CSV table of C-alpha atoms and ligand atoms in Angstrom, one decimal:
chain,number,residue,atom,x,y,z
A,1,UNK,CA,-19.0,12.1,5.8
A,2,UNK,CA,-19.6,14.1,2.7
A,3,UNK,CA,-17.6,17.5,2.6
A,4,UNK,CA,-21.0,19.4,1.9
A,5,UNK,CA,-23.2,19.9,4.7
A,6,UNK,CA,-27.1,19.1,4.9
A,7,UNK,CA,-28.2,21.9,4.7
A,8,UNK,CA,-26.8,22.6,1.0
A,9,UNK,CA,-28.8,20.0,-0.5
A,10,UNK,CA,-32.4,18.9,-1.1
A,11,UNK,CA,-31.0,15.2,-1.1
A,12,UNK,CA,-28.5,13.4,0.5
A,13,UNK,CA,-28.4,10.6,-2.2
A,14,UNK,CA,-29.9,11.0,-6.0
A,15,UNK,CA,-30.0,7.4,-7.3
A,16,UNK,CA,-30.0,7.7,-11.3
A,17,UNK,CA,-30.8,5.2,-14.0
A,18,UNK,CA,-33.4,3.9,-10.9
A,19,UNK,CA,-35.8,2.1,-13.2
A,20,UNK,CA,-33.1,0.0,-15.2
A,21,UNK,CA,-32.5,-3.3,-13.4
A,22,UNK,CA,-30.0,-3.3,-10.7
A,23,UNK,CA,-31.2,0.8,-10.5
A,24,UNK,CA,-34.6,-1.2,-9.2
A,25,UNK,CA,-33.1,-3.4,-6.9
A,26,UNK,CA,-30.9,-0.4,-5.6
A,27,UNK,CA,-33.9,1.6,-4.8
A,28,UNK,CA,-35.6,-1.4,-3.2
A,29,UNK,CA,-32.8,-1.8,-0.7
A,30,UNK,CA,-31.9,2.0,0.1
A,31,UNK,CA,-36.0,2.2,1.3
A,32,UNK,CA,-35.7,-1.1,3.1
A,33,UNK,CA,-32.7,-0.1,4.6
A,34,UNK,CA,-31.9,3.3,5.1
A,35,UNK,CA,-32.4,5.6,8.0
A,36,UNK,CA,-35.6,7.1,8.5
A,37,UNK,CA,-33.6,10.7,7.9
A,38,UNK,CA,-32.7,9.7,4.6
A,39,UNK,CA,-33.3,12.4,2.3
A,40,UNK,CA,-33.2,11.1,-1.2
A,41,UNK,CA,-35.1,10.8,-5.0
A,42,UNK,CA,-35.1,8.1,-7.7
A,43,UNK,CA,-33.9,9.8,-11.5
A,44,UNK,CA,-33.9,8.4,-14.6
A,45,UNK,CA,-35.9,9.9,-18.2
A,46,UNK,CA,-39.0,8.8,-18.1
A,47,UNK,CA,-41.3,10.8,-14.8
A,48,UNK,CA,-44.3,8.1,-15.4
A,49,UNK,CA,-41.6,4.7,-14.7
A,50,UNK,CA,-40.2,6.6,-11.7
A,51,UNK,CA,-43.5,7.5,-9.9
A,52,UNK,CA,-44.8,4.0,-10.2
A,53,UNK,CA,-41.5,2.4,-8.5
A,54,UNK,CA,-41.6,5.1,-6.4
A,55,UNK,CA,-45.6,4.6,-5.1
A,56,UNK,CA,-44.4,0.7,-4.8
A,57,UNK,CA,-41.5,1.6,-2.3
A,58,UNK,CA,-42.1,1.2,1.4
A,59,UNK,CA,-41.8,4.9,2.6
A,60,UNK,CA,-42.5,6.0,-1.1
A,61,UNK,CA,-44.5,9.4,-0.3
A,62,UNK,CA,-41.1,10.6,1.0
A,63,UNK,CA,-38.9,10.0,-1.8
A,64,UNK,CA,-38.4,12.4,-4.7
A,65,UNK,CA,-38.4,11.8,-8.4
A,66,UNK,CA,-36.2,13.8,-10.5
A,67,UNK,CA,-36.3,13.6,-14.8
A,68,UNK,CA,-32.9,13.5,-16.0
A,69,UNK,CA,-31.6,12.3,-19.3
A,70,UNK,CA,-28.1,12.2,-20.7
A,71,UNK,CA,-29.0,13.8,-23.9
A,72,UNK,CA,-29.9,16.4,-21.8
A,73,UNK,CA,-26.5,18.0,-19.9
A,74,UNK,CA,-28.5,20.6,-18.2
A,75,UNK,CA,-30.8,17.8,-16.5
A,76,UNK,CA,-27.4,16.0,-15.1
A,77,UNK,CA,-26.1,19.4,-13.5
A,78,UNK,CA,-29.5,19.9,-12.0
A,79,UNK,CA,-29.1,16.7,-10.3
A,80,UNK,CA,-25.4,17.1,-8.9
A,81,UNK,CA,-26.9,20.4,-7.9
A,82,UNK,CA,-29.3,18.6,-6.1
A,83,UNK,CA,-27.7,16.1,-4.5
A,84,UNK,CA,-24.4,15.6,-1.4
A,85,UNK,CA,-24.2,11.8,-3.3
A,86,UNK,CA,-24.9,11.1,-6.8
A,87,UNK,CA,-25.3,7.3,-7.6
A,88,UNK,CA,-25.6,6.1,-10.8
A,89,UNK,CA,-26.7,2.7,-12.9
A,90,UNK,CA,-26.8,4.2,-16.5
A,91,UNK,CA,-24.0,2.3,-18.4
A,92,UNK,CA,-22.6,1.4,-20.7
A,93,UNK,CA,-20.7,4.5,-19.0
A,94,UNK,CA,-18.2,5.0,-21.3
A,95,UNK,CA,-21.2,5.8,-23.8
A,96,UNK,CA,-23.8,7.4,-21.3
A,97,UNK,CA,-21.3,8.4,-18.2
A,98,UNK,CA,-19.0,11.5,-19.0
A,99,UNK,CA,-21.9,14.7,-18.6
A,100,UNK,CA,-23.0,13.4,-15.0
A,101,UNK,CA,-19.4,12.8,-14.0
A,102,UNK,CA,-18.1,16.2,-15.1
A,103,UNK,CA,-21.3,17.8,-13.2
A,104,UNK,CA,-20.2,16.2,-9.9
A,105,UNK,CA,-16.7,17.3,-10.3
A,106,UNK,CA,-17.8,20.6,-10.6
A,107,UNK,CA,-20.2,21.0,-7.9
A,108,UNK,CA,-18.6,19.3,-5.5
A,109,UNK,CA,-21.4,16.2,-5.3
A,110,UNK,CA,-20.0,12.8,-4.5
A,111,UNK,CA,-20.6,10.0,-7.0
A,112,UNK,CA,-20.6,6.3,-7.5
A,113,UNK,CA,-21.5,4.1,-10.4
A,114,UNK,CA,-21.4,0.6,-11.4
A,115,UNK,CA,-18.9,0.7,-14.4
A,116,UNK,CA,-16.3,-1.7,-14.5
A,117,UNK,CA,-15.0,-0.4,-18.0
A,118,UNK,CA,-11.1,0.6,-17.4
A,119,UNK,CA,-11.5,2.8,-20.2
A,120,UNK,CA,-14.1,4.6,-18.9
A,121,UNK,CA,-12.3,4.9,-15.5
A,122,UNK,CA,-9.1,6.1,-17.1
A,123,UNK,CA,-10.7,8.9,-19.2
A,124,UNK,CA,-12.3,10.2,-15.9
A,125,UNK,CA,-9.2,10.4,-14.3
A,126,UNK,CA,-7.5,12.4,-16.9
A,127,UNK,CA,-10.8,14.8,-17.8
A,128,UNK,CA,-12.0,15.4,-14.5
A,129,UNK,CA,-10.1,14.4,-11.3
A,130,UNK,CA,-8.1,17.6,-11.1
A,131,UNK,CA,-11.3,19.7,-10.8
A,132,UNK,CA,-12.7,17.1,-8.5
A,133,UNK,CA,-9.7,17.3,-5.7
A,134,UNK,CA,-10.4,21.0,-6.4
A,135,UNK,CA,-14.2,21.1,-5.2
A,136,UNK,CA,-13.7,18.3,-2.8
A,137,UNK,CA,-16.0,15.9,-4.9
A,138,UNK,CA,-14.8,12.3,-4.4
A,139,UNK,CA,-15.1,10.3,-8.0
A,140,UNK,CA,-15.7,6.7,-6.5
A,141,UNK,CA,-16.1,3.9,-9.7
A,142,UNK,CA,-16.7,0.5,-9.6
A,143,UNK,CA,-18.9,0.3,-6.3
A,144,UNK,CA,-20.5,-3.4,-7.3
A,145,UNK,CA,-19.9,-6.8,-7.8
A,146,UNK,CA,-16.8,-5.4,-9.9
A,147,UNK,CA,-14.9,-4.4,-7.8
A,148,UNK,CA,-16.1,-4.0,-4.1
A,149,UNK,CA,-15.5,-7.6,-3.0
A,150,UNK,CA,-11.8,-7.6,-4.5
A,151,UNK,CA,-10.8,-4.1,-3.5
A,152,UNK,CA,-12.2,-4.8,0.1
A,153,UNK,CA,-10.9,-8.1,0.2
A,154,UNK,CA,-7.2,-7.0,-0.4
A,155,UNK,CA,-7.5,-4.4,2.1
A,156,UNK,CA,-8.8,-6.8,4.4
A,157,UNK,CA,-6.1,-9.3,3.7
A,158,UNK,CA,-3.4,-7.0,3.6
A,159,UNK,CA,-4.0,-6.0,7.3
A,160,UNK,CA,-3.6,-9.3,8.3
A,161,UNK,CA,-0.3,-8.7,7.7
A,162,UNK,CA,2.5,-7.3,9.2
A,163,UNK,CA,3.2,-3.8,8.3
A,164,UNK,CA,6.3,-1.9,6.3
A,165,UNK,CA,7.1,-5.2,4.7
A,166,UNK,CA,6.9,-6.2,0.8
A,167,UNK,CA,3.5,-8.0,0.7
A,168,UNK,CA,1.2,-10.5,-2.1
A,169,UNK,CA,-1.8,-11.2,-2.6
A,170,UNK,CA,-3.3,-13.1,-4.9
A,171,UNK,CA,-7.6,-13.7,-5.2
A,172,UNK,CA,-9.8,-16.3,-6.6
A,173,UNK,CA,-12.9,-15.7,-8.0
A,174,UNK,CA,-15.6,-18.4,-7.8
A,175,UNK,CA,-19.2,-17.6,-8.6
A,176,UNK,CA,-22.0,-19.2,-10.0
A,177,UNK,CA,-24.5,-16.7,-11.4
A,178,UNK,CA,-26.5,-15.2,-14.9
A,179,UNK,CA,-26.5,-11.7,-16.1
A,180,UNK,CA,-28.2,-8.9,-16.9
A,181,UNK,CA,-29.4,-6.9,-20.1
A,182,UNK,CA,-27.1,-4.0,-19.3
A,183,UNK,CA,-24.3,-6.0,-17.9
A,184,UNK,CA,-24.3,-8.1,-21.8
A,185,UNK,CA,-24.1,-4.4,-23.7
A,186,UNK,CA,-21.5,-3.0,-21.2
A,187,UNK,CA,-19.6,-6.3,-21.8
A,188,UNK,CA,-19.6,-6.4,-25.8
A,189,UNK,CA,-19.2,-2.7,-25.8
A,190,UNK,CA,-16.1,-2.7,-24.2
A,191,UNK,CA,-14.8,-5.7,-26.0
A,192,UNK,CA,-15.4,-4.1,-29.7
A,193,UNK,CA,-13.2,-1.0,-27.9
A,194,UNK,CA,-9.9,-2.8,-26.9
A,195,UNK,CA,-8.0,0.1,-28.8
A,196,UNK,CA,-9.5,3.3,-27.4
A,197,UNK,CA,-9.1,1.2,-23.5
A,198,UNK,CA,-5.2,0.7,-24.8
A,199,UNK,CA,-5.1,4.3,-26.1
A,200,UNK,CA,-6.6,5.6,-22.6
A,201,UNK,CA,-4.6,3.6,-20.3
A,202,UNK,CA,-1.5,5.3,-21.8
A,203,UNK,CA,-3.3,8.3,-21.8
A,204,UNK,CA,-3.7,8.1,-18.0
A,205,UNK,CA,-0.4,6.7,-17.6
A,206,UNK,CA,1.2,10.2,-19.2
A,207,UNK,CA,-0.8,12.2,-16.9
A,208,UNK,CA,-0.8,9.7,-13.4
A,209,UNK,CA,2.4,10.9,-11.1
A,210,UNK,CA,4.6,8.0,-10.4
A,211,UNK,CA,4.7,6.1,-7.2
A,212,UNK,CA,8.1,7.4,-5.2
A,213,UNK,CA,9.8,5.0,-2.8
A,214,UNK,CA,7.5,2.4,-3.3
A,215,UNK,CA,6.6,-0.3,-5.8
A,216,UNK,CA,2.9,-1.3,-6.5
A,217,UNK,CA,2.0,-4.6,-9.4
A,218,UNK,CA,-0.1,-6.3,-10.7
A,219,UNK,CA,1.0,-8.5,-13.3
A,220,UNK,CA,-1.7,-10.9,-15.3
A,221,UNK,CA,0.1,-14.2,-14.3
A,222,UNK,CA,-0.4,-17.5,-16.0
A,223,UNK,CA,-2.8,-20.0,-15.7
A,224,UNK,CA,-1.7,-22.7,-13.1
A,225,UNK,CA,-3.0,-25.1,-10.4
A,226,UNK,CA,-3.0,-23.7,-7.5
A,227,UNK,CA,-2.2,-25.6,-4.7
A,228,UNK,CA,-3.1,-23.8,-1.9
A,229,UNK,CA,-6.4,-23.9,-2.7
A,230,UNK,CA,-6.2,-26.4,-4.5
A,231,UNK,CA,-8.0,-25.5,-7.9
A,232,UNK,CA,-6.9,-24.1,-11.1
A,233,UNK,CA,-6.4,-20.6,-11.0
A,234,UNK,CA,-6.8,-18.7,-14.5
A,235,UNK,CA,-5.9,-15.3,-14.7
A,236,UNK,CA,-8.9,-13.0,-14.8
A,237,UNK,CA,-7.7,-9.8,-16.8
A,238,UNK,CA,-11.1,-7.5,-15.7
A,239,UNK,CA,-10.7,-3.5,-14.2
A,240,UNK,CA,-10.2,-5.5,-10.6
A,241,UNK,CA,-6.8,-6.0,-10.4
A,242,UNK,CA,-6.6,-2.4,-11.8
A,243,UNK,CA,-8.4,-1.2,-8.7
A,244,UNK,CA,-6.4,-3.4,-6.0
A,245,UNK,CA,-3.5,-1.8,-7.7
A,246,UNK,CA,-5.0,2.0,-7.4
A,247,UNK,CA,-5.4,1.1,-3.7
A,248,UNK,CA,-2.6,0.2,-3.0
A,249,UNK,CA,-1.0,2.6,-4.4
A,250,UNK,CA,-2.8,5.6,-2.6
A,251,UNK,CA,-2.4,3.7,0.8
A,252,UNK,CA,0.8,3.2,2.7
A,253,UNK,CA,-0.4,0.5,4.5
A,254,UNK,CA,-0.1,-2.2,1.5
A,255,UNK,CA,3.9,-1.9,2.2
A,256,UNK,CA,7.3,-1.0,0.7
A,257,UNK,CA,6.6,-3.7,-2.5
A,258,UNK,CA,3.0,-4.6,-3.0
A,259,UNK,CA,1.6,-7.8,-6.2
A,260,UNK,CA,-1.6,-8.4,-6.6
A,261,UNK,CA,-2.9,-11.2,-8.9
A,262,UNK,CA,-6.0,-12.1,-10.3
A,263,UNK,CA,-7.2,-15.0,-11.1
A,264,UNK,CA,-10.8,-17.3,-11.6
A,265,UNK,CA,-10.7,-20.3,-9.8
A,266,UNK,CA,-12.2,-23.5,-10.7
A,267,UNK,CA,-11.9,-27.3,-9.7
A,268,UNK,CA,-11.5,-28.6,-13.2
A,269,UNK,CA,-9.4,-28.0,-16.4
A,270,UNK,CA,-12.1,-28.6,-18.8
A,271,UNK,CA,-13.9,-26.2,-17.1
A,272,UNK,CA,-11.3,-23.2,-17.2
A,273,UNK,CA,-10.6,-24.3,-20.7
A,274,UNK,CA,-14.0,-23.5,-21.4
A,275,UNK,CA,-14.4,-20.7,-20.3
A,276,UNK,CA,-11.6,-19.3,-22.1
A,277,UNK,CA,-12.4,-20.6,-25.2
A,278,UNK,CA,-16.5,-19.1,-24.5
A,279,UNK,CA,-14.8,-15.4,-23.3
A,280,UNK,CA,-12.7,-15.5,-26.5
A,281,UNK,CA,-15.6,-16.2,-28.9
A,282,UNK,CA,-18.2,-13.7,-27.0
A,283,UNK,CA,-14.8,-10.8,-27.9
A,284,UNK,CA,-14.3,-12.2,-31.4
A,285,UNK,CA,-17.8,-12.1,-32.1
A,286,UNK,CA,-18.4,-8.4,-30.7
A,287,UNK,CA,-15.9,-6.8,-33.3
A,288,UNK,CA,-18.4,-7.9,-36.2
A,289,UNK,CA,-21.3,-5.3,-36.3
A,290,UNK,CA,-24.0,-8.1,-37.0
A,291,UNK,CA,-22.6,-10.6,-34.8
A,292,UNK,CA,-22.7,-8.0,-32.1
A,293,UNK,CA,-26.4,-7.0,-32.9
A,294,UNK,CA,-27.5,-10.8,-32.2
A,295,UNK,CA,-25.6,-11.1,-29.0
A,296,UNK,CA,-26.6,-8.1,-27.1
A,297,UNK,CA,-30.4,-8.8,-29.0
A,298,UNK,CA,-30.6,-12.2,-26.6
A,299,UNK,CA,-31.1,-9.9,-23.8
A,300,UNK,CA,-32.5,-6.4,-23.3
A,301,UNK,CA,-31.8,-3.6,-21.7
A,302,UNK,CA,-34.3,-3.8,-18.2
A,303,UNK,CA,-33.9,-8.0,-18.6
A,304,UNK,CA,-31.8,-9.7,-15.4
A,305,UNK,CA,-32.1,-13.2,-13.7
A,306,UNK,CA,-35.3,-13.8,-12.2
A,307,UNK,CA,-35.7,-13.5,-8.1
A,308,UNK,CA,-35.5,-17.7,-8.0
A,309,UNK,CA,-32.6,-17.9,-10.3
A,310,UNK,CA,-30.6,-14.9,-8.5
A,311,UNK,CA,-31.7,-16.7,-5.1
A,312,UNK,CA,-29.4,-19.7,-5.7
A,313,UNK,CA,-26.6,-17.6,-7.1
A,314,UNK,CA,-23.3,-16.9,-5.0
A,315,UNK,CA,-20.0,-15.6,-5.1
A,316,UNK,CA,-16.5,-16.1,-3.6
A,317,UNK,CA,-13.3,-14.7,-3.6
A,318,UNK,CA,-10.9,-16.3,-1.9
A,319,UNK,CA,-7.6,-14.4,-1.3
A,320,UNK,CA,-3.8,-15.5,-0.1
A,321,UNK,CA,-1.7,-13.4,1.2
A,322,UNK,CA,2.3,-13.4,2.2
A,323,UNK,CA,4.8,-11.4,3.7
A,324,UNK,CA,6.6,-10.5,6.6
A,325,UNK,CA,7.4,-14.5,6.8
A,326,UNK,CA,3.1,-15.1,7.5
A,327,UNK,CA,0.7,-16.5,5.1
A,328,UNK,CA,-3.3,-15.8,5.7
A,329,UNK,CA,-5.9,-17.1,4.0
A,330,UNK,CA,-9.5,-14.9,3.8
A,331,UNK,CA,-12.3,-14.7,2.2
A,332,UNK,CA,-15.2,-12.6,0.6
A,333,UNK,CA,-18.4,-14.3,0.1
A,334,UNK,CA,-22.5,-13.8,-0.4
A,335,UNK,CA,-25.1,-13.8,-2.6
A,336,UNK,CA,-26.2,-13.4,-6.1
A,337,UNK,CA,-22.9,-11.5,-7.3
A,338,UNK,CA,-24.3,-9.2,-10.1
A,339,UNK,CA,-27.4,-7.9,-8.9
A,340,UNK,CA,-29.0,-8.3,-5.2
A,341,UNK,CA,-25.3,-8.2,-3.7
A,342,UNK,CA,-24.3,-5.8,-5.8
A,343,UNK,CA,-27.2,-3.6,-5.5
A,344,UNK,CA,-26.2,-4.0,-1.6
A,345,UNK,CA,-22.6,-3.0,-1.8
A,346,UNK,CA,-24.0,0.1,-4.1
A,347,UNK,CA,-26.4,1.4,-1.9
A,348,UNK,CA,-24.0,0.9,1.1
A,349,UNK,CA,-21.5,2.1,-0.4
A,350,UNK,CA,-24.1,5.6,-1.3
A,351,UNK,CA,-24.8,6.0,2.3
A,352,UNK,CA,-21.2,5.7,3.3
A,353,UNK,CA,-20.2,8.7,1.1
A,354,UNK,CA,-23.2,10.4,2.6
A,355,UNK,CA,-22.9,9.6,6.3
A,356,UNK,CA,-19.7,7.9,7.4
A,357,UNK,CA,-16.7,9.4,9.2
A,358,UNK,CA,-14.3,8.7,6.3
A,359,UNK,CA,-10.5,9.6,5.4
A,360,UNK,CA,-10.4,13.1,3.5
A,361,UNK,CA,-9.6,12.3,0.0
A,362,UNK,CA,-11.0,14.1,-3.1
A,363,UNK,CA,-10.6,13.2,-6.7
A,364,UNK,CA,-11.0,9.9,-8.5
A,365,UNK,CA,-10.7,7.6,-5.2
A,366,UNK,CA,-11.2,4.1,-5.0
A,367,UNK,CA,-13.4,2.0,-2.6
A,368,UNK,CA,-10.6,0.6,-0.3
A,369,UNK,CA,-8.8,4.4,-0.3
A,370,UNK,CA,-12.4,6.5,0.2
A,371,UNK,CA,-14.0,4.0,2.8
A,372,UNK,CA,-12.0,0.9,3.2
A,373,UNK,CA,-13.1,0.2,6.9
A,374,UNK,CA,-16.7,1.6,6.9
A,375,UNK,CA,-17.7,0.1,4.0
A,376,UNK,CA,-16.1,-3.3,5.0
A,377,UNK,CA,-17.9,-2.7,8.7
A,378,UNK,CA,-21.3,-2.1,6.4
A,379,UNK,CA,-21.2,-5.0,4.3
A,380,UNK,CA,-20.8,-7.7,6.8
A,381,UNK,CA,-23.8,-5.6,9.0
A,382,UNK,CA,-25.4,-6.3,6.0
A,383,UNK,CA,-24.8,-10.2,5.5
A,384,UNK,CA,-21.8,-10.0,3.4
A,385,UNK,CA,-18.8,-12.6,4.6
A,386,UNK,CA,-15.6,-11.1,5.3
A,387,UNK,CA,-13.2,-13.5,7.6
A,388,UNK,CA,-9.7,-15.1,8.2
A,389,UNK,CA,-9.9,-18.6,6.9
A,390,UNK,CA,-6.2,-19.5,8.2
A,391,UNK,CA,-3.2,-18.1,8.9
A,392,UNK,CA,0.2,-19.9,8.6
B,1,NAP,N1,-20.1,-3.8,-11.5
B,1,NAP,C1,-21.0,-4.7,-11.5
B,1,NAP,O1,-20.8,-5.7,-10.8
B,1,NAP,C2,-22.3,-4.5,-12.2
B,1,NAP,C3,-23.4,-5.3,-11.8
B,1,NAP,C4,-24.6,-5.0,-12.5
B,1,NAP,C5,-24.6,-4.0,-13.5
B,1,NAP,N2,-23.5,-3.3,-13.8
B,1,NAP,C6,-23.6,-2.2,-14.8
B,1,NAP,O2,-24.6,-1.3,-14.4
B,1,NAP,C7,-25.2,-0.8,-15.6
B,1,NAP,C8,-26.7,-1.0,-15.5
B,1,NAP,O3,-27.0,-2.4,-15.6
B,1,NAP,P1,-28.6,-2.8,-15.7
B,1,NAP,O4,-28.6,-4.3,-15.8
B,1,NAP,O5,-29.3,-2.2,-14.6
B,1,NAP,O6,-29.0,-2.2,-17.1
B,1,NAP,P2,-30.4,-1.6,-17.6
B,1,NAP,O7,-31.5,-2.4,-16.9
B,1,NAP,O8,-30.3,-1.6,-19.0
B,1,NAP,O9,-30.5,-0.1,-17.0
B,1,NAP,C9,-29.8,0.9,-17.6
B,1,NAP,C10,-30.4,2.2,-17.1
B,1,NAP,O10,-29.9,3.3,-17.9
B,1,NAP,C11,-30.9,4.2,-18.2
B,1,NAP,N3,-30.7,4.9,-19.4
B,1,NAP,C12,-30.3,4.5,-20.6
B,1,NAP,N4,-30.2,5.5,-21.5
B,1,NAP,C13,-30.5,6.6,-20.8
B,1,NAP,C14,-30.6,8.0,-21.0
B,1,NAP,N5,-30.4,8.5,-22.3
B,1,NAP,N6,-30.9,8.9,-20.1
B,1,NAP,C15,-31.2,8.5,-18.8
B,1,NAP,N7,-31.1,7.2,-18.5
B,1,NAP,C16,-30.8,6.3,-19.4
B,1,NAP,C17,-32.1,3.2,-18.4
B,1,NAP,O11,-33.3,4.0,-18.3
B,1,NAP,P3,-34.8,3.3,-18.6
B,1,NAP,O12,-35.1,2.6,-17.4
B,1,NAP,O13,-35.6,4.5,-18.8
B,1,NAP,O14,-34.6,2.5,-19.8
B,1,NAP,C18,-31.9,2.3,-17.2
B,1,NAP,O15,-32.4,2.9,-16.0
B,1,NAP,C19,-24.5,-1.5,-16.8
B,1,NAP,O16,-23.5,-0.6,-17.2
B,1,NAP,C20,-23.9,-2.7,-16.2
B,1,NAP,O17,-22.8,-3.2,-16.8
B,1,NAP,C21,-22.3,-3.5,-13.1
C-alpha cells in the first residue's frame, strides 16, 4: 500500500496527460473499474478537454480535474502534492517527463508512466532515485505494454523454477497490432537520440552499485530458429530486457546466475527479414530532420487505432525457462497490446501502488520488484493470460 496515508491526500490516484489517447482509455477503465472509494482527478493543460471526458465518465461528478502543464513546474508539484499515486501518459518522457518525476521524488507521491525510453529511465535513476528512497516515493517506469507483460512474465516463469540455482529465460514476442500518435513521436524521438541513451546508460552504469555474489545478463543474442517453439526468434533490442534484468537483479529469487533474452518471434523468415529491414529504415530515416517531420506527420498526437481495429489486435509472449535440470514453458497473452491492454495493466498497476499490500521498496523500482505478485494476481482478475504451457 502506499507509504502515505489517506488522510494526507485529496486523491489517491492523479491520472495526467488524461485527454491524450491511451490517458482516455486509462480514465475509462479506472471509472469502470475501480472501487467505489476511489478518490481520484483527471490532469492534463487544457480544463475545457478534461471537464468534458470527465462529465462522459460513469461516476464523473466524483472525479476531480486538475490543470497542469509541463511548462509549468509549479503546476506538476501541485499535483504530486495532491496525490498518494501519480500516473502519467505525457511522453515522449524524456522531452516532457523530468519536472513531474522530480516532484514525486520529493514529496513522497508514487508514480508510474508509460515510457519505454531507456534513456529516459536511466537519467531518472541517476537525478532522482536517491531522494526518492529518501521520501519513500517509489519511481515505477514502464507500467504498459512495454514492459508489464515481460517483466511479469519472467517473474512468473522464474518461479516455476527451482530456487538458488543458475536459471534462463528467454521470451518471444508475438503481436499483431497498429499504433498510436504518441507511441510514432516517442519512437522516432528516441531513435534520432541513440547517443545521449549510450551516453546515459554509462552514466547510470558509473553511479548503479554492482551486483555482489551474484550474476544477472542479458545479452542481445542472435537471430535463430527456435526450435522449441518452433519459429524464428529475432532479437528484440527494446528497454524490456533492460527491465527483466533490473528485476532480477533487485530480487534474490531469480538465482545465483540469472540470462534473460529477448527476442520477436515469427513463423517465417521473410517475415523477420522484413521487419528488420522496415525498423532499420523507420531509425535511418528519423536522423534526417525532414524525413523525421513526414513520419511522425502520418499520425498525430491524440490519433490511435480505432475500437474495431484495436478489437482484433492481440499479443503474446511466450517464455522458456531452464534450470535446476527443469524446463517450463509459460505464457503471457491478451488483447490489443498498445492501448486497451495497456491502458489495463496501467490503471492496475495505479491502484496497486495505491491500495495493495506490497514489498517496502522506495526509489526507482521496477514492476516485478514493487508488485510482482499483486499486479500479476490483478491482471489475470482482469482478463489478462498468465499460465504454465508445459514443463519438462
Ligand atoms: N509502453 C507502452 O506500451 C505504451 C503504450 C502506449 C503509449 N505509450 C506512450 O505513452 C505516451 C502517450 O501516448 P498517447 O498515444 O496517449 O499520446 P498522445 O495521445 O499524444 O497523448 C499525449 C498526452 O500528453 C499531453 N501533453 C503534451 N504536451 C503537454 C504539456 N505541455 N503539458 C501537459 N500535457 C501535455 C497531451 O495533452 P493534450 O491532450 O492536451 O494534447 C496528451 O494528453 C507516449 O509517450 C507513448 O509512447 C507507451
Amino acid at each position: 500500500m502506499s507509504r502515505l496515508k489517506r488522510t494526507d491526500r485529496p486523491y489517491d490516484i492523479v491520472l495526467f496527460g488524461a485527454t491524450g489517447f491511451v490517458g482516455t482509455l486509462t480514465a475509462e477503465y479506472l471509472a469502470a473499474h475501480a472501487p467505489e472509494d476511489l478518490r481520484w482527478a483527471i490532469a492534463g493543460r487544457d480544463r475545457g478537454r478534461l471537464e468534458r471526458l470527465r462529465d462522459r465518465l460513469p461516476g464523473g461528478s466524483g472525479i476531480g480535474v486538475l490543470r497542469a502543464d509541463v511548462s509549468e513546474p509549479a503546476t506538476l508539484r501541485a499535483l504530486a502534492e495532491h496525490a498518494r499515486v501519480v500516473a502519467t501518459t505525457v511522453g515522449p518522457y524524456v522531452t516532457y517527463g523530468e519536472e513531474l518525476v522530480a516532484a514525486c521524488a520529493d514529496t513522497g507521491a508514487d508514480y508510474l508512466d508509460l515510457t519505454g525510453e531507456p534513456e529516459f529511465v536511466d537519467l531518472m535513476y541517476v537525478r532522482h532515485d536517491a531522494r526518492a528512497r529518501e521520501t519513500g516515493a517509489r519511481l515505477v517506469h514502464a507500467c504498459g505494454f512495454d514492459s508489464v507483460p515481460h517483466d511479469l512474465g519472467a517473474y512468473f516463469t522464474v518461479r516455476q523454477l527451482p530456487e538458488g540455482v543458475p536459471l534462463t529465460v528467454d521470451g518471444f514476442v508475438t503481436a499483431d497490432a497498429a499504433f498510436s500518435g504518441g507511441t510514432l513521436a516517442s519512437a522516432l524521438n528516441q531513435f534520432a537520440r541513440g547517443r545521449q541513451m549510450m551516453a546515459a546508460a554509462r552514466e547510470r552504469g558509473r553511479h548503479e552499485p554492482r551486483l555482489m555474489g551474484r550474476r544477472v545478463t542479458a545479452p542481445t543474442g542472435a537471430p535463430r530458429f527456435a526450435r522449441e517453439i518452433g519459429a524464428w526468434a529475432v532479437p528484440l533490442p527494446t528497454i524490456d530486457p533492460q527491465i527483466v534484468r533490473r528485476s532480477a537483479k533487485a530480487l534474490e529469487r531469480y538465482g545465483p546466475d540469472f540470462r534473460y533474452r529477448h527476442y520477436a518471434a515469427v513463423r517465417h523468415l521473410p517475415v523477420a527479414a522484413g521487419g528488420v529491414a522496415a525498423v532499420g529504415a523507420v531509425a535511418a530515416a528519423a536522423q534526417l530532420p525532414p524525413a523525421r517531420r513526414w513520419l511522425s506527420d502520418r499520425l498525430r498526437p491524440g490519433d490511435g487505432p480505432s475500437p474495431q481495429k484495436r478489437a482484433k489486435s492481440w499479443f503474446r509472449v511466450r517464455f522458456v525457462g531452464e534450470g535446476g535440470g527443469q524446463r517450463v514453458f509459460t505464457e503471457v497473452a491478451g488483447g490489443d497490446p498498445g492501448y486497451d491492454e495497456t491502458a489495463k495493466m496501467f490503471a492496475e498497476a495505479a491502484l496497486c501502488l495505491a491500495f495493495d499490500e506490497l514489498p517496502p521498496t522506495a526509489g526507482q523500482v521496477t514492476t516485478a520488484a514493487a508488485m510482482g505478485d499483486a499486479l500479476t494476481g490483478r491482471l489475470r482478475a482482469a482478463g489478462i493470460t498468465f499460465r504454465v504451457a508445459a514443463r519438462q
